[in-house]
């Protein structure tokens, strides 16, 4: 039997079996982004309070298994030599994000107020598995099986808040409060 390769194990030469497994698990620390004014008296041309989070996560997971065998030296299955290779790739990505923008318990005199919170994080995953089995038969019949599969699991837990709370606002212009959550997940599995 050939010596094992990195990420693959070959068990004996009779029958020829190769297994490749690759796993990546990413659990990000919770991201907290806050912007606020609290317990203040504010007189200003404009007041802008903005909190934005744009975390980016990239995961690439590849697994491969290669089995090559000469049927003349391989034990047969019901009289027919055989080889098998199995490859699997798994990517798991978990993120938690809190974004908060607030104007609280204050007195504000201004031309305009904008309070905004936005989460625009992204996860990009490429997961692939390749299983190749070659059974070299000089004469007769040989069986070769290759099985490959990949899975990507992504979970985004996001809380986004924008508030004006317990505050007197005297504004000659617009008062805008907005909260936007637009996480993006792109997963390619092969």
Tab-separated table of N, CA, C and O in Angstrom, residues 18-20 63-67 84-88 128-134 145-149 190:
chain	number	residue	atom	x	y	z
A	18	UNK	N	-9.298	5.212	-0.256
A	18	UNK	CA	-8.702	6.498	0.131
A	18	UNK	C	-9.812	7.395	0.650
A	18	UNK	O	-10.906	7.434	0.093
A	19	UNK	N	-9.518	8.098	1.764
A	19	UNK	CA	-10.501	8.986	2.382
A	19	UNK	C	-9.846	10.340	2.623
A	19	UNK	O	-8.746	10.409	3.161
A	20	UNK	N	-10.532	11.416	2.220
A	20	UNK	CA	-10.045	12.769	2.488
A	20	UNK	C	-11.144	13.584	3.127
A	20	UNK	O	-12.276	13.603	2.639
A	63	UNK	N	-11.190	19.313	0.185
A	63	UNK	CA	-10.814	17.941	0.555
A	63	UNK	C	-10.623	17.139	-0.723
A	63	UNK	O	-11.356	17.317	-1.694
A	64	UNK	N	-9.626	16.273	-0.718
A	64	UNK	CA	-9.379	15.434	-1.894
A	64	UNK	C	-8.955	14.043	-1.455
A	64	UNK	O	-8.275	13.881	-0.442
A	65	UNK	N	-9.369	13.054	-2.215
A	65	UNK	CA	-8.961	11.666	-1.974
A	65	UNK	C	-8.681	11.032	-3.332
A	65	UNK	O	-9.473	11.164	-4.265
A	66	UNK	N	-7.525	10.358	-3.436
A	66	UNK	CA	-7.121	9.709	-4.685
A	66	UNK	C	-6.752	8.256	-4.389
A	66	UNK	O	-5.919	8.003	-3.530
A	67	UNK	N	-7.389	7.344	-5.100
A	67	UNK	CA	-7.057	5.922	-4.958
A	67	UNK	C	-6.667	5.401	-6.334
A	67	UNK	O	-7.403	5.548	-7.302
A	84	UNK	N	-12.022	2.346	-4.071
A	84	UNK	CA	-12.989	3.392	-3.699
A	84	UNK	C	-12.253	4.575	-3.080
A	84	UNK	O	-11.258	4.406	-2.381
A	85	UNK	N	-12.741	5.775	-3.373
A	85	UNK	CA	-12.234	6.979	-2.701
A	85	UNK	C	-13.427	7.824	-2.272
A	85	UNK	O	-14.431	7.908	-2.979
A	86	UNK	N	-13.291	8.418	-1.085
A	86	UNK	CA	-14.360	9.239	-0.515
A	86	UNK	C	-13.739	10.541	-0.021
A	86	UNK	O	-12.738	10.526	0.700
A	87	UNK	N	-14.348	11.678	-0.412
A	87	UNK	CA	-13.855	12.987	0.033
A	87	UNK	C	-15.040	13.819	0.511
A	87	UNK	O	-16.110	13.806	-0.096
A	88	UNK	N	-14.829	14.546	1.617
A	88	UNK	CA	-15.888	15.408	2.144
A	88	UNK	C	-15.327	16.695	2.705
A	88	UNK	O	-14.255	16.704	3.320
A	128	UNK	N	-15.130	22.534	-1.328
A	128	UNK	CA	-15.110	21.575	-2.424
A	128	UNK	C	-14.525	20.246	-2.012
A	128	UNK	O	-13.680	20.177	-1.124
A	129	UNK	N	-14.994	19.212	-2.655
A	129	UNK	CA	-14.486	17.862	-2.404
A	129	UNK	C	-14.263	17.176	-3.742
A	129	UNK	O	-15.090	17.281	-4.648
A	130	UNK	N	-13.123	16.508	-3.850
A	130	UNK	CA	-12.791	15.795	-5.077
A	130	UNK	C	-12.371	14.381	-4.698
A	130	UNK	O	-11.480	14.192	-3.866
A	131	UNK	N	-13.023	13.398	-5.304
A	131	UNK	CA	-12.672	11.996	-5.077
A	131	UNK	C	-12.371	11.376	-6.430
A	131	UNK	O	-13.200	11.401	-7.336
A	132	UNK	N	-11.162	10.854	-6.564
A	132	UNK	CA	-10.750	10.234	-7.827
A	132	UNK	C	-10.293	8.816	-7.525
A	132	UNK	O	-9.478	8.593	-6.626
A	133	UNK	N	-10.821	7.881	-8.281
A	133	UNK	CA	-10.434	6.489	-8.119
A	133	UNK	C	-10.048	5.943	-9.483
A	133	UNK	O	-10.787	6.087	-10.443
A	134	UNK	N	-8.875	5.345	-9.556
A	134	UNK	CA	-8.410	4.743	-10.802
A	134	UNK	C	-8.062	3.289	-10.503
A	134	UNK	O	-7.284	3.013	-9.589
A	145	UNK	N	-14.932	3.373	-7.636
A	145	UNK	CA	-15.994	4.268	-7.164
A	145	UNK	C	-15.350	5.481	-6.507
A	145	UNK	O	-14.439	5.350	-5.694
A	146	UNK	N	-15.835	6.660	-6.876
A	146	UNK	CA	-15.396	7.900	-6.233
A	146	UNK	C	-16.616	8.659	-5.743
A	146	UNK	O	-17.573	8.868	-6.489
A	147	UNK	N	-16.612	9.067	-4.466
A	147	UNK	CA	-17.739	9.792	-3.867
A	147	UNK	C	-17.193	11.068	-3.240
A	147	UNK	O	-16.251	11.017	-2.444
A	148	UNK	N	-17.782	12.198	-3.599
A	148	UNK	CA	-17.354	13.474	-3.021
A	148	UNK	C	-18.560	14.320	-2.672
A	148	UNK	O	-19.572	14.295	-3.371
A	149	UNK	N	-18.447	15.075	-1.590
A	149	UNK	CA	-19.545	15.948	-1.191
A	149	UNK	C	-19.033	17.091	-0.344
A	149	UNK	O	-18.015	16.976	0.342
A	190	UNK	N	-18.716	22.625	-4.137
A	190	UNK	CA	-18.394	21.828	-5.324
A	190	UNK	C	-18.153	20.401	-4.927
A	190	UNK	O	-17.659	20.121	-3.889
